[in-house]
Amino acid sequence: MILKKKKLLLSLFLTVTTLLTFNLYNGTTVVKAALIPHGPIVIQQDADFALYGFPGTGDPSTPYIIENYEIITSNYAGIFITHTTKSFIIRNCYVDAFNNGIYIYETYGGIIEVVNNTCEYNNHVGVRIEFVDSPIISENKCYFNLENGLRFWEVLSPTIIDNRCQFNQYSGLLLLHSENSIVRNNILSDNGGDAMEVKFAPNSVFTDNICNNNQWHGIDIADSEMCTIVGNEANGNSAVGIILITSPYATLTDNTCNINLGDGIILHESSNSVLTDNTANFNQYSGIGTSRSSSMIIQGSFCSNNGYLGISVFDGSNFEILNNYCTDNGIWGIETVKMDYLTVLNNFCSNNGVWGFTTDLSSNILVAENECTYNGYKGMFITRVNEGDITDNYCSYQYREDGISVEQSSDLYIADNLCEYNIDLGITIGSSDTIVVESNSLVNNYNWGLFVPHSTNIDIFNNNCSNNANRGIYTVESRYLTIINNICNDNTGNGGIFIDVTTYSTIENNIANNNRYGLAAVYSNFTTVSNNEFSYNIINGIATLEYRNSTISNNICNYNGNSGIMFYWDTYFVDVIENECSYNALYGIYLRSSDYNNILSNTLVENVGYGVVLNESSDNNFIHLNYFIDNNLGYTYLQYYESQGYDGSGTNLWFDEDTKKGNYYSDWKKRVSFPIPPANTPPPPPPPPPAPPTQIPPPDIPPPPPPPPPAAVGYPIDGPWNVVDEYPLKIKIK
């Protein structure tokens, strides 16, 4: 026999009290009297009630009353009732027995109430109910029991309200195989296991319970479908606040699960559940988490200051995550993994340690109208996603990286997002395929507006990529890009649009003004650049390096600080057709170490230097049908030559002998001879350099070359296609 220490506070229960209590059965008011010491009560059949002389008849209208007893015993149970059909009430008793305080087993047909009893220091359970229908267990105090405070097994429709179960070694309440339970307004705190452990209890309702500071979970429900969990507190537990396992069709509303050492709320294999207006803050792991579930809604919850995640959703489908507040979490605001048909709408995910929102290995997603600001790294991180829309999100002010980052994904529509003032990028599309990026505002970021590395079939339409500290749009090692109708102005780095190792792409109808370069194209092939405006840039409108097999046509490249179009080294087989390169501070078009290009039908007006320049290493280029109008009026670079063009190698074709067509050169007001200067003619002084840029260009775009020096014996462009027009102005090339 296990000897137990008797209670120091026993005298409190022996004191005569006159407290009024409400009888749950018939609503009558009863008066508590002094407790009467009594031996164990054992009732094993209906007739045993009469042996004890309890008042009442056992009928529902006049149940037997067992009340006001103090039972301290080494018997198996203090009060044990089994195999009866009578109605009875046990109330206002103090019970300390060897195993169970009050134990009711296999009683059917009668009304059963256990009200306002104190059952403590029992070796097993305070109040134990098994194989009973519809009992009412209320206002009991179950303390310091070596197993559970309250235990139910195979109980149909119990009502468990206003009980207090604390300091029990295992669970405060154990509810097993008991469907249609009502568990309301109980205090189940400071227990050694769960506050409430529930298994196989479908269609049960748990409301307004306090389940705090337990050594395991607060509310632990398993294998119980269609449960309602509303208005409970589950704070400060050593594991999870509320956990549901294989319990589908659950409703969790307005619960508070804070400061737990595990998660706030967890659902596993609990599909078709709805979580609304819950609070899960300051938990060590996640605020709310689900796994292997589908057809769920998580809405209107506060999940902040958790150690890892605000909301974590893993391996499910048909999810809606709506209107939640997920801030100040250690890693992510909202994380979703392996999800299909996922909607993430109008959530607030800010000040999280790493990302505001992330999804991985997901498909058919809608991520819209969320605010992801001031996160440690990224606002949104989307990886390995197939099919979905990412629209109307506000992803700004990230402390280290991007507003929105997409990696290894396909078939996405990314539109109408605002990504500004991020410490790195607005949007990144990396290692992805078949993405549409449309009508986003990617402005005022501290690096690039839009970055597209290692991607294919990316359509970039109607975006505003302006005022970024580096490039507006930057692509690298990508192909089959379509860049149309974007605005890329006032970026202070190396390009409004910068394409690097980019092939089979179209750049059309964009505006990229007031950058260092309007368009920079390096190590790229098979691109079409047409109908863009690249003007007022600090250095060049268009700059290329090792750029080949491409077309540059119908662009406006005016008022740039160096040249309208500048080919640096190794630009071959490029058609430069019908561009306007005028009013530039140095040249209209400059070719350096670039061969086999066609410069056709361009308009070159009032550039400070030459209209077209080919340095000594540029060979076999074809310069034809261009309009040279009033370039180099000040004879800035060949002071003895009234010349609008310069050819440093003499291998380039400026006139077609077969067609007798060359270029059009405007009539100048001043006519001078066109001599070759003698060998001892000193070179003219170099021109003043352009204003220094606000940012040093990276190594992949070299600084602009100095103007070509006049050679003592050069290659003058003479004959009928001379740079000094010898024909009337009215005659133009057709």
XYZ file of C-alpha atoms in Angstrom:
734
model
C 0.000 0.000 0.000
C 1.261 3.403 -0.903
C 1.251 5.740 2.067
C 0.336 9.317 1.312
C 1.027 12.479 3.172
C -2.138 14.012 4.512
C -2.962 17.533 3.688
C -1.933 20.615 5.550
C -5.016 22.419 4.374
C -7.497 19.757 5.408
C -8.823 21.910 8.236
C -10.067 24.405 5.655
C -12.505 21.832 4.339
C -13.690 20.999 7.875
C -14.622 24.585 8.571
C -18.315 25.267 8.499
C -19.138 27.347 5.458
C -22.349 28.878 4.278
C -21.649 29.342 0.573
C -24.522 29.397 -1.849
C -24.132 27.244 -4.964
C -26.349 26.600 -7.941
C -27.609 23.072 -8.535
C -27.086 22.325 -12.243
C -29.845 19.769 -12.369
C -32.948 21.451 -10.958
C -31.828 25.052 -10.473
C -32.515 25.039 -6.730
C -30.262 26.813 -4.278
C -28.520 24.633 -1.737
C -26.576 25.557 1.384
C -23.182 24.019 2.028
C -22.817 22.587 5.482
C -19.840 21.415 7.430
C -18.299 18.278 5.915
C -19.181 15.057 7.636
C -16.439 12.422 7.918
C -17.568 9.302 6.111
C -16.158 6.013 4.981
C -15.960 4.971 1.336
C -19.240 4.759 -0.533
C -19.653 1.755 -2.820
C -22.853 1.317 -4.816
C -22.985 -1.654 -7.183
C -26.716 -1.856 -7.834
C -29.774 0.317 -7.523
C -30.762 -1.109 -4.113
C -27.475 -0.005 -2.546
C -28.563 3.630 -2.516
C -31.218 2.811 0.114
C -28.598 1.137 2.336
C -26.877 4.484 2.822
C -30.076 6.392 3.460
C -29.358 9.107 0.902
C -32.224 11.517 0.405
C -34.144 11.173 -2.842
C -35.833 8.374 -4.730
C -33.439 7.996 -7.683
C -36.054 9.254 -10.107
C -34.988 12.065 -12.470
C -37.203 14.501 -10.584
C -35.878 13.466 -7.151
C -32.376 12.078 -7.588
C -30.377 10.618 -4.755
C -28.220 13.270 -3.108
C -24.720 12.365 -1.904
C -23.314 15.521 -0.343
C -21.210 17.173 2.333
C -18.990 14.187 3.065
C -15.320 14.103 3.867
C -13.972 10.766 2.670
C -10.333 9.966 3.354
C -9.713 6.316 2.687
C -7.250 3.698 1.518
C -10.036 2.035 -0.410
C -9.818 1.703 -4.191
C -12.223 4.656 -4.543
C -13.748 7.177 -2.192
C -17.108 7.047 -3.983
C -17.664 4.156 -6.411
C -20.974 3.752 -8.262
C -21.588 1.110 -10.937
C -24.366 -0.850 -12.650
C -27.196 1.445 -11.640
C -30.046 3.015 -13.533
C -30.910 5.626 -10.932
C -30.391 9.369 -11.009
C -28.019 10.816 -8.436
C -26.023 13.895 -7.542
C -22.652 13.898 -5.792
C -21.856 17.348 -4.474
C -19.811 19.269 -1.967
C -17.686 16.289 -0.924
C -14.000 16.046 -0.129
C -12.444 12.773 -1.350
C -8.939 11.395 -0.939
C -8.745 7.704 -1.781
C -6.103 5.181 -2.685
C -6.703 5.196 -6.453
C -9.722 7.241 -7.562
C -11.591 9.911 -5.677
C -14.998 9.575 -7.371
C -15.407 6.672 -9.811
C -18.634 6.125 -11.778
C -18.655 3.057 -14.027
C -21.332 1.568 -16.293
C -24.382 3.413 -15.133
C -27.142 4.026 -17.666
C -30.588 5.508 -17.709
C -30.408 7.963 -14.865
C -29.313 11.570 -14.538
C -25.808 11.930 -13.086
C -24.260 15.068 -11.664
C -20.909 15.465 -9.922
C -20.833 19.002 -8.597
C -18.484 21.088 -6.469
C -16.384 18.286 -5.027
C -12.735 18.362 -4.112
C -10.732 15.275 -5.133
C -7.057 15.507 -4.424
C -3.981 13.431 -3.647
C -5.480 10.309 -5.217
C -3.001 7.851 -6.672
C -4.881 7.684 -9.953
C -7.732 10.078 -10.808
C -9.736 12.730 -9.018
C -13.053 12.107 -10.825
C -13.279 9.080 -13.120
C -16.305 8.440 -15.360
C -16.540 5.396 -17.647
C -19.357 3.936 -19.780
C -21.889 6.556 -18.760
C -24.375 8.644 -20.750
C -24.753 12.414 -20.431
C -23.189 13.104 -17.007
C -22.762 16.661 -15.769
C -19.398 17.229 -14.112
C -19.082 20.772 -12.827
C -17.320 22.997 -10.318
C -15.069 20.242 -9.049
C -11.520 20.770 -7.809
C -9.040 18.047 -8.681
C -5.577 18.754 -7.319
C -2.341 16.809 -6.852
C -3.626 13.512 -8.216
C -0.915 11.138 -9.412
C -2.568 10.654 -12.808
C -5.457 12.842 -14.023
C -7.751 15.359 -12.445
C -10.761 14.263 -14.549
C -10.930 11.123 -16.658
C -13.667 10.039 -19.087
C -13.783 6.755 -21.049
C -16.636 5.740 -23.372
C -18.841 8.515 -22.064
C -21.582 9.783 -24.347
C -22.335 13.509 -24.332
C -20.713 14.552 -21.059
C -20.971 18.140 -19.864
C -17.747 19.216 -18.184
C -17.866 22.803 -16.991
C -16.349 25.108 -14.402
C -13.946 22.527 -13.010
C -10.486 23.273 -11.734
C -7.771 20.639 -12.318
C -4.306 21.675 -11.252
C -1.031 20.118 -10.144
C -1.960 16.647 -11.345
C 0.958 14.463 -12.409
C -0.429 13.720 -15.861
C -3.309 15.441 -17.645
C -5.772 17.757 -16.000
C -8.579 16.277 -18.151
C -8.394 12.965 -20.025
C -11.298 12.480 -22.440
C -11.286 9.158 -24.343
C -13.868 7.685 -26.713
C -16.416 10.243 -25.594
C -18.329 11.897 -28.407
C -20.538 14.972 -28.217
C -18.669 16.280 -25.185
C -19.104 19.822 -23.883
C -16.011 21.082 -22.113
C -16.459 24.669 -21.003
C -14.909 27.217 -18.682
C -12.555 24.839 -16.896
C -9.200 25.774 -15.403
C -6.719 23.048 -16.364
C -3.346 24.484 -15.490
C -0.014 23.519 -13.948
C -0.396 19.801 -14.651
C 2.477 17.425 -15.335
C 1.142 16.331 -18.736
C -1.487 17.920 -20.974
C -4.025 20.313 -19.644
C -6.587 18.454 -21.747
C -5.936 15.173 -23.562
C -8.743 14.188 -25.933
C -8.874 11.079 -28.139
C -11.772 9.672 -30.154
C -14.202 12.348 -29.064
C -15.917 13.548 -32.257
C -18.493 16.335 -32.358
C -17.195 17.825 -29.116
C -17.119 21.462 -28.073
C -14.292 23.032 -26.074
C -14.921 26.633 -25.066
C -13.449 29.178 -22.703
C -11.076 26.828 -20.923
C -7.838 27.983 -19.328
C -5.033 25.541 -20.098
C -1.864 27.266 -18.974
C 1.572 26.269 -17.713
C 1.266 22.530 -18.214
C 4.313 20.325 -18.731
C 3.118 19.096 -22.118
C 0.347 20.411 -24.400
C -2.456 22.729 -23.464
C -5.247 21.101 -25.509
C -4.311 17.807 -27.190
C -7.012 16.394 -29.496
C -6.555 13.282 -31.661
C -8.821 11.171 -33.845
C -11.776 13.418 -33.138
C -13.588 14.942 -36.083
C -15.935 17.913 -36.149
C -14.721 19.471 -32.911
C -15.245 23.105 -32.016
C -12.477 24.838 -30.040
C -13.429 28.398 -29.159
C -12.191 31.036 -26.762
C -9.653 28.922 -24.908
C -6.380 30.026 -23.334
C -3.375 27.746 -23.741
C -0.384 29.750 -22.629
C 2.995 28.915 -21.181
C 2.862 25.178 -21.831
C 6.060 23.187 -22.306
C 4.957 21.817 -25.688
C 2.097 23.041 -27.931
C -0.763 25.290 -26.916
C -3.435 23.493 -28.983
C -2.672 20.429 -31.108
C -5.063 18.440 -33.309
C -4.019 15.160 -34.946
C -6.224 13.296 -37.437
C -9.131 15.466 -36.365
C -10.759 16.872 -39.516
C -13.633 19.329 -39.818
C -12.487 21.272 -36.776
C -13.343 24.873 -35.979
C -10.823 26.882 -33.955
C -11.877 30.417 -33.160
C -10.648 33.142 -30.841
C -8.179 30.986 -28.940
C -5.104 32.467 -27.270
C -1.933 30.372 -27.390
C 1.034 32.412 -26.239
C 4.481 31.751 -24.775
C 4.438 28.000 -25.310
C 7.781 26.215 -25.577
C 6.615 24.479 -28.759
C 4.044 25.867 -31.189
C 0.947 27.884 -30.516
C -1.537 25.845 -32.597
C -0.759 22.722 -34.657
C -3.060 20.672 -36.904
C -1.812 17.407 -38.464
C -3.924 15.393 -40.884
C -6.924 17.503 -39.938
C -8.476 18.539 -43.227
C -11.547 20.699 -43.805
C -10.824 22.775 -40.721
C -11.286 26.496 -40.170
C -9.058 28.629 -37.949
C -10.214 32.191 -37.393
C -9.247 35.042 -35.108
C -6.767 33.085 -33.018
C -3.799 34.629 -31.207
C -0.510 32.743 -31.141
C 2.350 34.960 -30.034
C 5.746 34.494 -28.389
C 5.835 30.735 -28.909
C 9.238 29.114 -29.264
C 8.526 27.655 -32.718
C 5.446 28.507 -34.805
C 2.348 30.491 -34.053
C 0.062 28.308 -36.195
C 1.151 25.225 -38.146
C -0.567 22.588 -40.253
C 0.696 19.464 -42.028
C -0.774 16.900 -44.399
C -4.141 18.609 -44.442
C -6.366 20.046 -47.128
C -9.344 22.344 -47.599
C -8.465 24.604 -44.705
C -8.893 28.281 -43.886
C -6.571 30.257 -41.597
C -8.003 33.707 -41.170
C -7.740 36.799 -39.040
C -5.138 35.457 -36.622
C -2.312 37.209 -34.816
C 0.934 35.218 -35.005
C 3.767 37.437 -33.887
C 7.052 37.290 -31.996
C 7.332 33.525 -32.375
C 10.806 32.025 -32.359
C 10.632 30.657 -35.890
C 7.379 31.148 -37.807
C 4.128 33.013 -37.655
C 2.147 30.527 -39.783
C 3.598 27.290 -41.188
C 1.614 25.172 -43.660
C 3.113 21.926 -44.996
C 1.911 19.328 -47.494
C -1.682 20.202 -48.272
C -4.116 21.509 -50.850
C -7.000 23.935 -51.212
C -5.763 26.270 -48.507
C -6.786 29.843 -47.824
C -4.574 32.005 -45.619
C -6.391 35.303 -45.237
C -6.064 38.532 -43.278
C -3.519 37.299 -40.759
C -1.029 39.424 -38.870
C 2.387 37.712 -38.809
C 5.089 40.049 -37.585
C 8.337 40.019 -35.623
C 8.846 36.269 -35.934
C 12.373 34.874 -35.771
C 12.513 33.507 -39.322
C 9.370 33.745 -41.475
C 6.004 35.387 -41.231
C 4.188 32.751 -43.329
C 5.789 29.555 -44.671
C 4.017 27.170 -47.055
C 5.623 23.990 -48.439
C 4.260 21.346 -50.834
C 0.943 23.079 -51.319
C -1.497 22.809 -54.211
C -4.241 25.372 -54.831
C -3.047 27.799 -52.212
C -4.485 31.286 -51.661
C -2.518 33.744 -49.537
C -4.464 36.976 -49.417
C -4.237 40.259 -47.525
C -1.823 39.164 -44.805
C 0.531 41.504 -42.954
C 4.007 39.958 -42.700
C 6.518 42.492 -41.474
C 9.612 42.715 -39.289
C 10.317 38.993 -39.512
C 13.903 37.836 -39.135
C 14.358 36.393 -42.630
C 11.316 36.446 -44.971
C 7.813 37.788 -44.781
C 6.246 35.040 -46.905
C 7.723 31.922 -48.514
C 6.377 29.005 -50.488
C 8.289 25.989 -51.815
C 7.331 22.992 -53.953
C 3.860 24.385 -54.508
C 1.492 24.767 -57.460
C -1.587 26.736 -58.466
C -1.012 29.526 -55.992
C -2.561 32.949 -55.587
C -0.514 35.356 -53.482
C -2.197 38.741 -53.497
C -2.622 41.977 -51.564
C -0.170 41.048 -48.837
C 2.139 43.498 -47.106
C 5.644 42.154 -46.516
C 7.807 44.994 -45.269
C 10.871 45.506 -43.081
C 11.870 41.847 -43.067
C 15.452 40.815 -42.425
C 16.122 39.459 -45.914
C 13.261 39.085 -48.397
C 9.671 40.187 -48.469
C 8.588 37.085 -50.428
C 10.648 34.030 -51.381
C 8.966 31.745 -53.898
C 10.828 28.582 -54.924
C 9.977 25.551 -57.037
C 6.450 26.743 -57.730
C 4.467 25.765 -60.821
C 1.540 27.938 -61.917
C 0.227 30.851 -59.978
C -0.388 34.567 -59.639
C 1.592 36.931 -57.444
C -0.239 40.230 -57.619
C -0.850 43.501 -55.807
C 1.591 42.843 -52.977
C 3.521 45.545 -51.129
C 7.044 44.219 -50.568
C 9.262 47.081 -49.535
C 11.911 48.166 -47.044
C 13.582 44.757 -46.663
C 16.759 45.147 -44.654
C 19.117 42.966 -46.724
C 17.704 41.507 -49.899
C 14.730 41.541 -52.263
C 11.127 42.576 -52.194
C 10.072 39.443 -54.122
C 12.419 36.600 -55.061
C 11.347 33.762 -57.382
C 13.627 30.754 -57.934
C 13.267 27.559 -59.989
C 9.638 28.266 -60.805
C 7.460 28.268 -63.919
C 4.187 29.548 -65.319
C 3.784 32.444 -62.912
C 2.093 35.797 -63.432
C 3.751 38.497 -61.322
C 1.901 41.780 -61.629
C 1.026 45.063 -59.946
C 3.371 44.603 -57.007
C 5.068 47.546 -55.332
C 8.655 46.794 -54.318
C 10.510 49.896 -53.220
C 13.322 50.883 -50.889
C 14.600 47.334 -50.514
C 18.249 47.232 -49.534
C 19.000 45.021 -52.539
C 16.473 44.274 -55.305
C 12.855 44.890 -56.163
C 12.113 41.522 -57.826
C 14.412 38.595 -58.707
C 13.396 35.888 -61.188
C 16.115 33.226 -61.013
C 16.521 29.868 -62.769
C 12.889 30.025 -63.832
C 10.838 29.459 -66.968
C 7.728 30.991 -68.511
C 7.147 33.913 -66.164
C 5.214 37.093 -66.908
C 6.387 40.155 -64.978
C 3.915 42.936 -65.674
C 2.987 46.387 -64.355
C 5.083 46.211 -61.212
C 6.562 49.287 -59.579
C 10.184 48.469 -58.737
C 11.595 51.777 -57.677
C 14.038 53.319 -55.228
C 15.752 50.037 -54.423
C 19.373 50.088 -53.332
C 20.549 47.783 -56.100
C 18.450 46.681 -59.082
C 14.784 47.025 -59.816
C 14.339 43.686 -61.627
C 17.007 40.946 -61.803
C 16.583 37.937 -64.112
C 19.457 35.403 -63.909
C 19.569 31.969 -65.567
C 15.982 32.067 -66.813
C 14.059 31.332 -70.011
C 10.881 32.680 -71.603
C 10.447 35.634 -69.276
C 8.025 38.349 -70.434
C 8.716 41.718 -68.822
C 5.965 44.223 -69.650
C 4.922 47.684 -68.472
C 7.034 47.794 -65.317
C 8.399 50.931 -63.715
C 12.031 50.230 -62.803
C 13.252 53.698 -61.964
C 15.309 55.517 -59.362
C 17.187 52.410 -58.296
C 20.736 52.773 -57.035
C 22.118 50.428 -59.683
C 20.274 49.019 -62.711
C 16.620 49.182 -63.583
C 16.366 45.784 -65.329
C 19.311 43.361 -65.240
C 19.366 39.989 -66.998
C 22.220 37.497 -66.965
C 22.646 34.103 -68.621
C 19.048 34.145 -69.777
C 17.317 33.608 -73.097
C 14.061 34.183 -74.878
C 13.266 37.281 -72.876
C 10.714 39.861 -73.948
C 11.299 43.290 -72.420
C 8.557 45.641 -73.622
C 7.046 48.981 -72.547
C 9.022 49.359 -69.342
C 10.184 52.642 -67.833
C 13.734 52.521 -66.494
C 14.691 56.095 -65.701
C 17.060 57.713 -63.232
C 18.879 54.582 -62.151
C 22.337 55.536 -60.976
C 24.187 52.310 -61.836
C 25.263 50.812 -65.114
C 22.067 50.778 -67.021
C 18.425 51.432 -67.233
C 18.404 48.016 -68.919
C 21.482 45.776 -68.666
C 21.591 42.426 -70.478
C 24.527 40.114 -69.815
C 24.989 36.770 -71.600
C 21.436 37.050 -72.846
C 20.312 35.519 -76.146
C 17.243 35.321 -78.372
C 15.562 38.235 -76.674
C 13.482 41.267 -77.639
C 13.837 44.725 -76.089
C 11.133 46.980 -77.432
C 9.268 50.225 -76.671
C 11.072 50.879 -73.393
C 12.121 54.240 -71.985
C 15.465 54.333 -70.199
C 16.584 57.890 -69.647
C 18.872 59.598 -67.148
C 20.898 56.500 -66.319
C 24.622 55.902 -66.814
C 23.652 53.818 -69.845
C 20.191 53.501 -71.313
C 20.881 49.960 -72.521
C 24.056 47.994 -71.846
C 24.383 44.704 -73.750
C 27.410 42.532 -73.012
C 28.329 39.023 -74.121
C 24.891 38.722 -75.706
C 23.653 37.412 -79.051
C 20.591 37.231 -81.242
C 18.668 40.075 -79.675
C 16.360 42.674 -81.159
C 16.449 46.192 -79.724
C 13.809 48.385 -81.318
C 11.630 51.442 -80.786
C 13.131 52.339 -77.414
C 14.106 55.716 -76.041
C 17.596 55.847 -74.489
C 18.271 59.519 -73.936
C 19.824 61.898 -71.414
C 22.026 59.156 -70.012
C 25.303 60.079 -68.329
C 27.475 58.065 -70.736
C 25.794 56.278 -73.648
C 22.295 55.613 -74.842
C 23.248 52.090 -75.958
C 26.558 50.435 -75.046
C 27.679 46.975 -76.190
C 30.578 44.640 -75.455
C 31.074 41.344 -77.301
C 27.587 41.721 -78.673
C 26.767 39.867 -81.895
C 24.201 38.751 -84.469
C 21.610 41.276 -83.365
C 19.512 44.184 -84.551
C 19.321 47.695 -83.094
C 16.604 49.641 -84.878
C 14.308 52.644 -84.576
C 15.625 53.723 -81.195
C 15.994 57.305 -79.983
C 19.416 57.862 -78.407
C 19.670 61.611 -77.933
C 21.313 64.005 -75.487
C 23.580 61.409 -73.906
C 26.817 62.398 -72.162
C 29.043 60.455 -74.551
C 27.526 58.698 -77.549
C 24.109 57.713 -78.682
C 25.294 54.190 -79.551
C 28.696 52.885 -78.435
C 30.165 49.542 -79.531
C 33.071 48.671 -77.307
C 35.143 45.613 -78.185
C 34.205 42.678 -80.352
C 30.733 43.670 -81.474
C 30.112 41.819 -84.751
C 27.279 41.309 -87.221
C 24.928 43.851 -85.728
C 22.465 45.804 -87.853
C 22.074 49.391 -86.618
C 19.101 50.652 -88.548
C 16.963 53.807 -88.500
C 18.000 55.003 -85.077
C 18.103 58.647 -84.099
C 21.403 59.473 -82.385
C 21.457 63.220 -82.074
C 22.534 66.033 -79.773
C 24.936 63.800 -77.870
C 27.858 65.366 -76.016
C 30.416 63.384 -78.058
C 29.314 61.135 -80.935
C 26.234 59.804 -82.572
C 27.547 56.255 -83.126
C 30.976 54.974 -82.091
C 32.506 51.614 -83.066
C 35.619 50.399 -81.295
C 37.299 47.130 -82.300
C 34.047 46.015 -83.905
C 33.712 44.433 -87.353
C 31.125 43.448 -89.945
C 28.358 45.658 -88.673
C 25.796 47.510 -90.792
C 25.105 51.149 -89.907
C 22.077 51.951 -92.051
C 19.556 54.777 -92.352
C 20.297 56.373 -88.996
C 19.690 60.030 -88.261
C 22.692 61.835 -86.764
C 22.003 65.467 -85.905
C 24.125 68.049 -84.106
C 26.281 65.726 -82.097
C 29.126 67.712 -80.581
C 31.654 65.383 -82.221
C 31.292 63.115 -85.200
C 28.079 61.565 -86.334
C 29.819 58.192 -86.792
C 33.274 57.154 -85.554
C 35.103 53.909 -86.402
C 38.428 53.495 -84.663
C 41.514 51.976 -86.225
C 40.558 48.442 -85.098
C 37.092 48.461 -86.645
C 37.032 46.828 -90.054
C 34.634 45.841 -92.790
C 31.674 47.755 -91.477
C 29.053 49.130 -93.870
C 27.925 52.728 -93.280
C 25.153 53.547 -95.709
C 22.052 55.710 -96.168
C 22.585 57.618 -92.923
C 21.693 61.268 -92.433
C 24.607 63.368 -91.128
C 23.283 66.792 -90.221
C 25.428 69.474 -88.608
C 27.646 67.169 -86.559
C 31.075 68.347 -85.333
C 30.228 71.933 -86.153
C 33.012 73.189 -83.976
C 35.548 70.857 -85.630
C 36.239 69.711 -82.132
C 38.369 66.674 -82.824
C 39.816 67.267 -86.285
C 40.385 70.942 -86.261
C 41.621 71.028 -89.835
C 38.787 68.870 -91.128
C 35.287 70.016 -91.594
C 34.121 66.438 -91.055
C 31.012 64.678 -89.688
C 32.520 61.201 -89.607
C 35.758 59.417 -88.850
C 37.183 56.154 -90.175
C 40.346 55.008 -88.409
C 41.093 51.930 -90.504
C 40.007 52.705 -94.036
C 38.571 49.217 -94.490
C 34.975 50.257 -93.992
C 32.504 50.932 -96.785
C 30.865 54.350 -96.800
C 29.711 54.303 -100.423
C 28.356 51.589 -102.696
C 29.947 51.855 -106.118
C 27.281 49.686 -107.701
C 24.254 51.597 -106.487
C 26.090 54.927 -106.325
C 24.582 55.535 -102.927
C 26.280 56.510 -99.741
C 25.170 58.781 -96.909
C 23.520 62.160 -96.787
C 25.622 64.983 -95.402
C 24.102 68.345 -94.605
C 25.276 71.591 -96.243
C 27.305 73.567 -93.772
C 27.278 77.300 -93.734
C 31.048 77.436 -93.866
C 32.806 75.875 -96.831
C 36.415 74.921 -96.312
C 38.858 72.769 -98.237
C 39.370 69.182 -97.195
C 43.161 68.718 -97.090
C 45.131 65.955 -95.465
C 47.253 67.652 -92.771
C 51.039 67.449 -93.111
C 52.963 64.968 -91.033
C 54.261 67.613 -88.625
C 50.828 68.896 -87.706
C 50.424 68.696 -83.908
C 47.305 66.933 -82.675
C 44.527 69.045 -81.217
C 44.111 69.145 -77.463
C 41.811 66.416 -76.064
C 38.255 67.398 -75.230
C 37.236 67.928 -71.632
C 35.950 64.707 -70.021
C 32.252 64.369 -69.230
C 31.032 64.985 -65.710
C 32.129 62.200 -63.354
C 29.440 59.527 -62.817
C 27.763 59.070 -59.498
C 28.930 55.440 -59.347
C 32.049 53.711 -60.688
C 31.045 51.319 -63.493
C 31.768 47.631 -62.952
C 34.522 45.896 -64.928
C 32.109 44.502 -67.507
C 31.436 47.963 -68.943
C 34.695 49.883 -69.493
C 34.815 53.648 -69.338
C 34.241 55.404 -72.659
C 37.309 55.609 -74.913
C 39.005 58.909 -75.646
C 38.156 60.543 -78.957
C 40.196 59.288 -81.914
C 43.277 61.407 -82.581
C 43.823 62.828 -86.063
C 46.398 60.837 -87.967
C 49.186 62.534 -89.877
C 48.198 60.358 -92.788
C 44.628 59.248 -92.278
C 41.801 57.891 -94.298
C 39.743 60.882 -95.376
C 36.206 60.182 -96.458
C 36.307 61.863 -99.861
C 34.747 61.576 -103.230
C 31.060 62.200 -103.963
C 30.154 60.700 -100.541
C 32.440 63.140 -98.749
C 31.554 64.194 -95.232
C 31.406 67.698 -96.636
C 28.217 67.556 -98.650
C 28.858 68.704 -102.185
C 25.211 68.465 -103.208
C 22.278 70.759 -102.554
C 20.315 70.125 -99.411
C 17.258 69.105 -101.385
C 19.001 65.999 -102.722
C 18.641 63.141 -100.263
C 19.466 59.479 -100.414
C 16.593 57.118 -101.004
